PDB file of C-alpha atoms in Angstrom:
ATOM      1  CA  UNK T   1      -1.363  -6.232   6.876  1.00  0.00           C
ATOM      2  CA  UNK T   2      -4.662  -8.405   6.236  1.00  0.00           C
ATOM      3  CA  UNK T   3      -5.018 -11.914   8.045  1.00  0.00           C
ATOM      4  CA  UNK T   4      -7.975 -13.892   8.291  1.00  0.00           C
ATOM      5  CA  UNK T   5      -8.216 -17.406   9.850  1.00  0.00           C
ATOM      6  CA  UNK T   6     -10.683 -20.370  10.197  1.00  0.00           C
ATOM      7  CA  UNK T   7     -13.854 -18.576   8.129  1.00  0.00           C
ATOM      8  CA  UNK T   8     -16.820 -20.463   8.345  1.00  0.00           C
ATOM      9  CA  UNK T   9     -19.358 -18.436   5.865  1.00  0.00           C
ATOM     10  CA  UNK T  10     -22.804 -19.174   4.992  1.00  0.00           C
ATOM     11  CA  UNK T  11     -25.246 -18.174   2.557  1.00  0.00           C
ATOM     12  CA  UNK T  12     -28.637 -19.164   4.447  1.00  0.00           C
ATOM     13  CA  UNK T  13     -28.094 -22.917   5.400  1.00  0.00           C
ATOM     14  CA  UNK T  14     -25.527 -23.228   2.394  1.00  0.00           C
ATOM     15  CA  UNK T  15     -22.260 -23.489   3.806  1.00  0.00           C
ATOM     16  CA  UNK T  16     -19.540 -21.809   1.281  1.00  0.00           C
ATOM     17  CA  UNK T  17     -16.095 -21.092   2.757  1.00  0.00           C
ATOM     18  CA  UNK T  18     -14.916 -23.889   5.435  1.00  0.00           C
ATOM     19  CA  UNK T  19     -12.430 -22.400   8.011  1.00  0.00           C
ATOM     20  CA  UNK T  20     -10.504 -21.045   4.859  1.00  0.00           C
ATOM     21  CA  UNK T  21      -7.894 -18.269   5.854  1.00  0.00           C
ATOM     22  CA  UNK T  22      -5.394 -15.621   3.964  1.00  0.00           C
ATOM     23  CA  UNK T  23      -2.539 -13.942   5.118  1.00  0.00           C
ATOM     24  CA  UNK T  24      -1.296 -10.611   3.166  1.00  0.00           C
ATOM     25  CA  UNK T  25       1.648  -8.638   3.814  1.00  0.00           C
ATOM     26  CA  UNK T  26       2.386  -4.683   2.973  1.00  0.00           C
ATOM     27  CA  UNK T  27       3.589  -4.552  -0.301  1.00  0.00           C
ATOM     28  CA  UNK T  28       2.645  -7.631  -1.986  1.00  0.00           C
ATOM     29  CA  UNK T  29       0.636  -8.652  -5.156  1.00  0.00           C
ATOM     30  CA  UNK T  30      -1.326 -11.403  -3.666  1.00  0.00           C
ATOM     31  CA  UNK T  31      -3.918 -13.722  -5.883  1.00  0.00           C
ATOM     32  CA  UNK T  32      -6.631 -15.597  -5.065  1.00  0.00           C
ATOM     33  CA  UNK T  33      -6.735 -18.665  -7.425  1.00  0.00           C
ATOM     34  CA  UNK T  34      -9.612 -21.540  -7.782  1.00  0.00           C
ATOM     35  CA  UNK T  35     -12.136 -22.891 -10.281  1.00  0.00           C
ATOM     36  CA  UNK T  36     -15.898 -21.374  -9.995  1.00  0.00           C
ATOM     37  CA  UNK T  37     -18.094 -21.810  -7.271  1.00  0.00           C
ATOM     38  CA  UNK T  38     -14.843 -22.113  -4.923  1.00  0.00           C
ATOM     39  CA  UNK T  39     -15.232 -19.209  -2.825  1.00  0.00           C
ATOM     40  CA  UNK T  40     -13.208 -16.912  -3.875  1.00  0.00           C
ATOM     41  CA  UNK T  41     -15.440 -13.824  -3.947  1.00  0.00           C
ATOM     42  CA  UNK T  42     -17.438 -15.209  -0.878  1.00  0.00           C
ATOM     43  CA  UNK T  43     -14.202 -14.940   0.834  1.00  0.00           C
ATOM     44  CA  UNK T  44     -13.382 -11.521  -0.379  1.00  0.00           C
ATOM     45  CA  UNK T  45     -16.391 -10.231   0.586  1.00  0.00           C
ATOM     46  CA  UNK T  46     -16.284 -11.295   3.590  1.00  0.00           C
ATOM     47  CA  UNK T  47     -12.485  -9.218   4.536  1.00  0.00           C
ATOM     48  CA  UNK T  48     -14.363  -6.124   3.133  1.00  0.00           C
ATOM     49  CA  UNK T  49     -17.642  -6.447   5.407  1.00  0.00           C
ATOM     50  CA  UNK T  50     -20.059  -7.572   2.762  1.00  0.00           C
ATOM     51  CA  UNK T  51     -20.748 -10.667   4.491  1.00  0.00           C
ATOM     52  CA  UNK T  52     -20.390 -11.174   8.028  1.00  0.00           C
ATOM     53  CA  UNK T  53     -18.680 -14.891   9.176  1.00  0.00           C
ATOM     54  CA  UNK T  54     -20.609 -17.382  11.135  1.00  0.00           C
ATOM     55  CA  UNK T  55     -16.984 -18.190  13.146  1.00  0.00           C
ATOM     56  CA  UNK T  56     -13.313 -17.255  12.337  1.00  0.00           C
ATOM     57  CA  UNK T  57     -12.009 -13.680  12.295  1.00  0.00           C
ATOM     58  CA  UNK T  58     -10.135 -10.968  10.431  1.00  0.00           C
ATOM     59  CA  UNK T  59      -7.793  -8.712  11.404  1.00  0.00           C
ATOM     60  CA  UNK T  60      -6.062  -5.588   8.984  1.00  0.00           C
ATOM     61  CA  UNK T  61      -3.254  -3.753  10.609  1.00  0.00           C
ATOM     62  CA  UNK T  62      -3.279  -5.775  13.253  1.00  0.00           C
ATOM     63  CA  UNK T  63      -7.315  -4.453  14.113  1.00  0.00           C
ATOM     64  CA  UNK T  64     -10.285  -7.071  14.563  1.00  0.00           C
ATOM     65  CA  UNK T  65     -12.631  -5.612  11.520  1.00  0.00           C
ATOM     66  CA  UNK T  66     -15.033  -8.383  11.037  1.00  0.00           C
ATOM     67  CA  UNK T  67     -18.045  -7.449  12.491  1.00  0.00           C
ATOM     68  CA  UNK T  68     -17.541  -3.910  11.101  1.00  0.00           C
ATOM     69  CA  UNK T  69     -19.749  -2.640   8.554  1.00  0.00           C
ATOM     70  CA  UNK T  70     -18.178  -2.141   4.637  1.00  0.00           C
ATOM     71  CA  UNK T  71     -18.085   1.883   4.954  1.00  0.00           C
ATOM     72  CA  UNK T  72     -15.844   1.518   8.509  1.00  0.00           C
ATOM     73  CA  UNK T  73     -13.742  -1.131   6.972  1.00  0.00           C
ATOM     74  CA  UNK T  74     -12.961   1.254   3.673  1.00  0.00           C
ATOM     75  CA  UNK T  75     -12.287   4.230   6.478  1.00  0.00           C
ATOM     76  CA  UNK T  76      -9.734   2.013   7.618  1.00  0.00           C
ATOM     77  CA  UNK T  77      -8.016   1.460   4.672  1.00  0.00           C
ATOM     78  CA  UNK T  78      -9.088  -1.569   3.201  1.00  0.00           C
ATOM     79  CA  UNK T  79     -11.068  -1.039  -0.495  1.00  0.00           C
ATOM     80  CA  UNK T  80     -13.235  -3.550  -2.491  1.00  0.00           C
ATOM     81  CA  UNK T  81     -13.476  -3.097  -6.260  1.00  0.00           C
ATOM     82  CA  UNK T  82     -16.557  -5.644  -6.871  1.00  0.00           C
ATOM     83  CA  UNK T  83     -16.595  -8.064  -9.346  1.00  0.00           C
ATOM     84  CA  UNK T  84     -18.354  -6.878 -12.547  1.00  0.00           C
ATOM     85  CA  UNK T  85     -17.351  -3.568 -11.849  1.00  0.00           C
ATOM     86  CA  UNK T  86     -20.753  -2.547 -10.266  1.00  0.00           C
ATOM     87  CA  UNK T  87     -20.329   1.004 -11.821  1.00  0.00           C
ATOM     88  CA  UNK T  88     -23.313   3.606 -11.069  1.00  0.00           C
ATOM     89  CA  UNK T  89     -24.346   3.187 -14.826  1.00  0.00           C
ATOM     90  CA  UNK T  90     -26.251   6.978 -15.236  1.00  0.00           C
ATOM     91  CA  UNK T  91     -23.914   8.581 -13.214  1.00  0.00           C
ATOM     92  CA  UNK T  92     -20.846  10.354 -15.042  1.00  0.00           C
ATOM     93  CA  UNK T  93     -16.997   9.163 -15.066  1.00  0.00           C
ATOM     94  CA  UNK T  94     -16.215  11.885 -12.642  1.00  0.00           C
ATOM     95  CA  UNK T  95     -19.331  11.501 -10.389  1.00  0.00           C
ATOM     96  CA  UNK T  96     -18.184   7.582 -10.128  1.00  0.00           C
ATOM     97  CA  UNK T  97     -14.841   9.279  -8.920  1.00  0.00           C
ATOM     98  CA  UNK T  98     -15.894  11.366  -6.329  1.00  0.00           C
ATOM     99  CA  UNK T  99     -18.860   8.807  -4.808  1.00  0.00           C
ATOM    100  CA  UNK T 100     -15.499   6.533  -4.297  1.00  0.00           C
ATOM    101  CA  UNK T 101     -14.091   9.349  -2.188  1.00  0.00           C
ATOM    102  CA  UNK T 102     -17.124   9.810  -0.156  1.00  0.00           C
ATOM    103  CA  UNK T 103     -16.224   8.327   3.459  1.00  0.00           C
ATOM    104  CA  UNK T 104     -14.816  10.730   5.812  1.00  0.00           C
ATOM    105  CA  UNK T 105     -11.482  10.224   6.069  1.00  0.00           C
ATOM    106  CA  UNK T 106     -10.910  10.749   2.557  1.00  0.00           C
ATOM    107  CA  UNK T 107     -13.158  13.275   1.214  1.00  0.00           C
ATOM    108  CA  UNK T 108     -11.065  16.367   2.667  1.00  0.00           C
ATOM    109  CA  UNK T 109      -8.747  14.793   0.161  1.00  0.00           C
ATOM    110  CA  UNK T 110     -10.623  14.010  -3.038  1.00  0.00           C
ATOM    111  CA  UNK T 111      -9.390  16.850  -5.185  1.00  0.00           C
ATOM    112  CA  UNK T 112      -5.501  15.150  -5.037  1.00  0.00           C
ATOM    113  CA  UNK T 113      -7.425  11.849  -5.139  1.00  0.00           C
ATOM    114  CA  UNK T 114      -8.532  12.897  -8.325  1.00  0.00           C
ATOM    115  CA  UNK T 115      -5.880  14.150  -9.991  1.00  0.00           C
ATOM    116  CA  UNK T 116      -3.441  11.503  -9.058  1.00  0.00           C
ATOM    117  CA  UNK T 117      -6.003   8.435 -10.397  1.00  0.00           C
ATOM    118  CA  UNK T 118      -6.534  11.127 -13.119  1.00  0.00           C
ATOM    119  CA  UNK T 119      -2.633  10.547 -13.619  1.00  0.00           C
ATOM    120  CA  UNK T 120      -2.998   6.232 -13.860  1.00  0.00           C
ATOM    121  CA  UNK T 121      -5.612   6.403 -16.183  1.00  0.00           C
ATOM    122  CA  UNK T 122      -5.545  10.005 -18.274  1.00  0.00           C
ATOM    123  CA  UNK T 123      -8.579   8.720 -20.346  1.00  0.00           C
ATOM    124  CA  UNK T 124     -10.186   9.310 -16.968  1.00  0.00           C
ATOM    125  CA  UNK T 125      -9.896  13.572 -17.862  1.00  0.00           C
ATOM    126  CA  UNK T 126     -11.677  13.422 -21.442  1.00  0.00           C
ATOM    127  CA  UNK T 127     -14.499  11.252 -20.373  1.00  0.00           C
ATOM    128  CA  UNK T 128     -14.973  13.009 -16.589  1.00  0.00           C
ATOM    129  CA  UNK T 129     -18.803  13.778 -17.989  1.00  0.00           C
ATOM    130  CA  UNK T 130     -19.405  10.742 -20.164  1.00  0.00           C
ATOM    131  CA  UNK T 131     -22.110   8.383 -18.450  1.00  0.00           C
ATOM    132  CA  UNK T 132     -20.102   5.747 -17.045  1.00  0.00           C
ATOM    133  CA  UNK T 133     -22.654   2.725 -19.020  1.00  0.00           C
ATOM    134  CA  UNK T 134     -21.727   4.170 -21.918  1.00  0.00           C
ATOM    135  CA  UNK T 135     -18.225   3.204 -22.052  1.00  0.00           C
ATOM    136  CA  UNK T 136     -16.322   0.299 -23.258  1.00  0.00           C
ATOM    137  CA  UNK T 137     -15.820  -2.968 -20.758  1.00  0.00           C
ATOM    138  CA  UNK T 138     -12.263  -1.982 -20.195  1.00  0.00           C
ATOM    139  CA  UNK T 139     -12.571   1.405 -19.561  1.00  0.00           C
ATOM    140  CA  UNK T 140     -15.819   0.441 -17.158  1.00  0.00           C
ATOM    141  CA  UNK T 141     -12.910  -1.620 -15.279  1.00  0.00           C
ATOM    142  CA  UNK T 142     -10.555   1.237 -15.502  1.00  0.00           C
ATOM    143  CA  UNK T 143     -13.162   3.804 -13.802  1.00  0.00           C
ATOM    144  CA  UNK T 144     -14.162   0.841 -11.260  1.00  0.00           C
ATOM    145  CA  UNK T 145     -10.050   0.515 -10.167  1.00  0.00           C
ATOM    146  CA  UNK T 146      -9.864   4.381 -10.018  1.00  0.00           C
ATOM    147  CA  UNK T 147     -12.602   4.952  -8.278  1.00  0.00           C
ATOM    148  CA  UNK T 148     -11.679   2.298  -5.569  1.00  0.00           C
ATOM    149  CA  UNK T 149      -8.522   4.203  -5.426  1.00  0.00           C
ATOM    150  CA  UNK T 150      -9.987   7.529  -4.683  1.00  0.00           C
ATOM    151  CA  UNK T 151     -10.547   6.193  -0.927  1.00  0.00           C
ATOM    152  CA  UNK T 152      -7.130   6.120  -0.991  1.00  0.00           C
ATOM    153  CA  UNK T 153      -6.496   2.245   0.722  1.00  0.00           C
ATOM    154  CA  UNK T 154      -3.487   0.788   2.234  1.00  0.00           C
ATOM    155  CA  UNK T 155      -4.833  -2.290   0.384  1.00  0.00           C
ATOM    156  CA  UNK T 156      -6.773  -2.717  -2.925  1.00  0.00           C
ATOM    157  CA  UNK T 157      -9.072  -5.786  -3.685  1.00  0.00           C
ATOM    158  CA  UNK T 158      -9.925  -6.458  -6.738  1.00  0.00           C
ATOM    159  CA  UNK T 159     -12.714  -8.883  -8.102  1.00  0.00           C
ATOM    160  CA  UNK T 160     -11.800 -10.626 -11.372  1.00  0.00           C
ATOM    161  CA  UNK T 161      -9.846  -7.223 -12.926  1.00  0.00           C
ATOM    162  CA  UNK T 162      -9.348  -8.595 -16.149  1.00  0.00           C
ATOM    163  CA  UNK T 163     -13.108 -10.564 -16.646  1.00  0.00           C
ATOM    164  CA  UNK T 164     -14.260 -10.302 -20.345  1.00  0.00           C
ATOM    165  CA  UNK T 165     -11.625  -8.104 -21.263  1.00  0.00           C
ATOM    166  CA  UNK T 166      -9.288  -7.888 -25.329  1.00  0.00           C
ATOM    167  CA  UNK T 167      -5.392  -8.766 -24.272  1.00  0.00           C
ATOM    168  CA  UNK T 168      -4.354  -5.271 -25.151  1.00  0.00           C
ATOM    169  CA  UNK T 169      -6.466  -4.492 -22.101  1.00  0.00           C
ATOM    170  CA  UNK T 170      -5.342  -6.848 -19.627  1.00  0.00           C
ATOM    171  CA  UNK T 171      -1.904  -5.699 -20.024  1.00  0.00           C
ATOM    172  CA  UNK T 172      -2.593  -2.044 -19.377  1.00  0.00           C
ATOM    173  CA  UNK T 173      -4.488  -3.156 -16.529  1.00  0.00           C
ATOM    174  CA  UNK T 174      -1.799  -5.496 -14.960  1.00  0.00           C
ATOM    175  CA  UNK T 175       0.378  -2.322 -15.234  1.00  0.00           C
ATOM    176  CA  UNK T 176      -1.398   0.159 -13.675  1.00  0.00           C
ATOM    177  CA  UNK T 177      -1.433  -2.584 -10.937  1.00  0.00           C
ATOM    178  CA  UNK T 178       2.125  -2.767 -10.798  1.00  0.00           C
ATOM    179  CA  UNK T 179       2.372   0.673 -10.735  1.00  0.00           C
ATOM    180  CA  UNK T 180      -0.540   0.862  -7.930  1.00  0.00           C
ATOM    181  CA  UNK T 181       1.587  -1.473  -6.053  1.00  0.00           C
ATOM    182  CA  UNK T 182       5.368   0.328  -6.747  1.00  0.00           C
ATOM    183  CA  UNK T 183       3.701   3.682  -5.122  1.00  0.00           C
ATOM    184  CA  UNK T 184       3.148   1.291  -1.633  1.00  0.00           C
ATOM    185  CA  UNK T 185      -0.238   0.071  -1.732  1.00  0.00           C
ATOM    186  CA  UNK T 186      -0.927  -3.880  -1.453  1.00  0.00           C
ATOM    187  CA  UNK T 187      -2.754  -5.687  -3.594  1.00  0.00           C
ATOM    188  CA  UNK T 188      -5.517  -8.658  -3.465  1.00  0.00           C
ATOM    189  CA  UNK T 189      -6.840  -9.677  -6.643  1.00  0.00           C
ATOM    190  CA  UNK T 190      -8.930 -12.754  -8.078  1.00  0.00           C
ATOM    191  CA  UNK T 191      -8.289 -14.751 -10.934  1.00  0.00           C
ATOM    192  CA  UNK T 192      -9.381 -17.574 -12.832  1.00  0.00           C
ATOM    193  CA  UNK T 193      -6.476 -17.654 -15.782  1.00  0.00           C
ATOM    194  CA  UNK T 194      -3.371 -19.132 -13.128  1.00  0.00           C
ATOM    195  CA  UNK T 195      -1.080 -18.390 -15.884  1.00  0.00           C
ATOM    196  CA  UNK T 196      -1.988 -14.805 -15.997  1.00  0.00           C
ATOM    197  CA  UNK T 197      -2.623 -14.346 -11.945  1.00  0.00           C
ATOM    198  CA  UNK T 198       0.806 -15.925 -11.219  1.00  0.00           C
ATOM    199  CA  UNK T 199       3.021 -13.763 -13.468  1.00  0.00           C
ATOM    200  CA  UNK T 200       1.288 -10.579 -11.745  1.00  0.00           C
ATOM    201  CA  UNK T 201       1.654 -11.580  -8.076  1.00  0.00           C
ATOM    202  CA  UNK T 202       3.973 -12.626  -5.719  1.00  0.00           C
ATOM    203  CA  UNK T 203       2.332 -15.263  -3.883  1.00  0.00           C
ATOM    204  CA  UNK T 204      -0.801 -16.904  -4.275  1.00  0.00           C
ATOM    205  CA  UNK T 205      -3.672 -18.730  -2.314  1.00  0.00           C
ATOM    206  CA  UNK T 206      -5.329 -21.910  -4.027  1.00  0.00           C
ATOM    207  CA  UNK T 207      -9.140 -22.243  -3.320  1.00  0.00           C
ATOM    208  CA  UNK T 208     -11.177 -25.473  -3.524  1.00  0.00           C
ATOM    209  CA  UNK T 209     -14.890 -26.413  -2.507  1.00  0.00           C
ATOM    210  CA  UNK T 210     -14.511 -23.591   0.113  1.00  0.00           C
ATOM    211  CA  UNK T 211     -11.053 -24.927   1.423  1.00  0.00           C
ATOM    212  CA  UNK T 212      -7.842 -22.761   1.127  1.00  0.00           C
ATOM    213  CA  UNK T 213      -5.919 -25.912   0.264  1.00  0.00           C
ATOM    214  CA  UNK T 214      -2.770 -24.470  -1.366  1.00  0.00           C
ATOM    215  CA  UNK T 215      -0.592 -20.995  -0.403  1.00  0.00           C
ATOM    216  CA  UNK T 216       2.733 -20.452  -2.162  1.00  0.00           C
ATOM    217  CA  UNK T 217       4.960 -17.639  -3.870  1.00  0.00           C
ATOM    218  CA  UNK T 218       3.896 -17.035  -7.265  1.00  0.00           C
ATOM    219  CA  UNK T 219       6.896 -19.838  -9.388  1.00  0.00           C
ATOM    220  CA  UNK T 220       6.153 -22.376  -6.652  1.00  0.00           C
ATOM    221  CA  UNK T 221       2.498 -22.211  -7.288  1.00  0.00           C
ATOM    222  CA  UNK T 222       3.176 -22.459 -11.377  1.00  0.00           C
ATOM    223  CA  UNK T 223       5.092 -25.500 -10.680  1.00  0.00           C
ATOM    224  CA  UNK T 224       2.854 -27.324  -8.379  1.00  0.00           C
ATOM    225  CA  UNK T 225       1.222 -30.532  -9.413  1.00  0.00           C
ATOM    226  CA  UNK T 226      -2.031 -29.954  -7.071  1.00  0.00           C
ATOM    227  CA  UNK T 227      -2.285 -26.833  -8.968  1.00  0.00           C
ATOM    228  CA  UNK T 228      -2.378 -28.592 -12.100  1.00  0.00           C
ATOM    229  CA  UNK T 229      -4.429 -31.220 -11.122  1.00  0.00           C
ATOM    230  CA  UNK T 230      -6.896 -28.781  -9.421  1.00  0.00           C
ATOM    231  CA  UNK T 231      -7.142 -26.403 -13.468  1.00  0.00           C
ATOM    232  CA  UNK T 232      -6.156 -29.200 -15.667  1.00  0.00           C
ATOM    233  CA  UNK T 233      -7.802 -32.332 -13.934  1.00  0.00           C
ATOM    234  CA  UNK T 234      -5.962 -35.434 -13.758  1.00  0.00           C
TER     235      UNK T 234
END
């Protein structure tokens, strides 16, 4: 479904991701593991269109889409939910929603968006004209996830979903993933806790310094010594 090989990505004259690639397949949970300053959301915005690659190239359902700006790549079914949520913080719940419904392709379609996100997260229903800064960090995450769903993707990214958040929170979030992903869409998500990542996904990708170094299903990875060695040290 999404591929991307040898990405060379630069901010300026700062080099971050070195030839690093990814390779996702319909229907999985896939995480995107490594210690800060890796890459990891370089590399993710750069399969969504935020950042264009000096070299390498990436493909989703089987289409060349780097190159393409962020609002064609969404149109073709590929959604970003940015890291830190990135809500539109005087806006309401509901007017979150509907902006995440906006390209063309979906918006004949934003009234069933609606109700079925409406359906993952009820809350969504009782705060629809709440200001969206005024709500709690997890429920900020919540309307983030939702509203990246109301484009209605093929494939879901996800910056950092459970950044900041109580426990009780990061297990209704890793279930409304699984549930995301049991109703067919794939999922792409970043995570520093390895623990956490790797019980949620089926395989994972390992980056270091910019490198994809490391690619493996999700109870080879949690039995790896480079993977210990790379969040443990030694």
């Amino acid at each position: 479904m999404l591929r991307a090989d040898g990405l060379n990505v630069a901010y300026g004259d700062f080099q971050v991701l070195w030839e690093a690639g990814i390779r996702v397949e319909p229907g999985e949970i896939v995480c995107l593991l490594g210690p800060n300053g890796a890459g990891k959301s370089t590399l993710m915005n750069t399969l969504s269109g935020l950042l264009r690659p000096r070299s390498g190239r990436v493909e989703f359902r089987g289409k060349r889409i780097d190159g393409l700006p962020p609002h064609r790549i969404v149109g073709e079914g590929l959604s970003h939910v940015l890291e830190r949520r990135r809500l539109f913080p005087y806006l309401t719940v509901r007017q979150n929603l509907l902006l995440g419904g906006h390209h063309p392709a979906a918006r004949p379609h934003r009234q069933a968006n609606l109700e079925w996100v409406e359906s993952l997260f009820p809350f969504l229903r009782a705060r629809a004209h709440q200001l969206a800064h005024t709500l709690s960090g997890g429920e900020q995450q919540m309307v983030a996830i939702a509203r990246g769903l109301m484009a209605r993707p093929s494939c879901l990214m996800i910056d950092e979903p459970f950044l900041g958040l109580a426990p009780q929170i990061v297990d209704q979030i890793s279930d409304i993933i699984r549930q995301i992903n049991g109703q067919g869409i794939t999922v792409v998500f970043i995570e520093q806790n390895v623990e956490l990542a790797l019980r949620l996904a089926h395989r994972g990708y390992v980056l270091e310094s910019g490198r994809t170094i490391l690619e493996g299903s999700a109870g080879g990875l949690l039995q790896s010594a480079e993977v210990k060695r790379i969040f443990l040290g030694g």
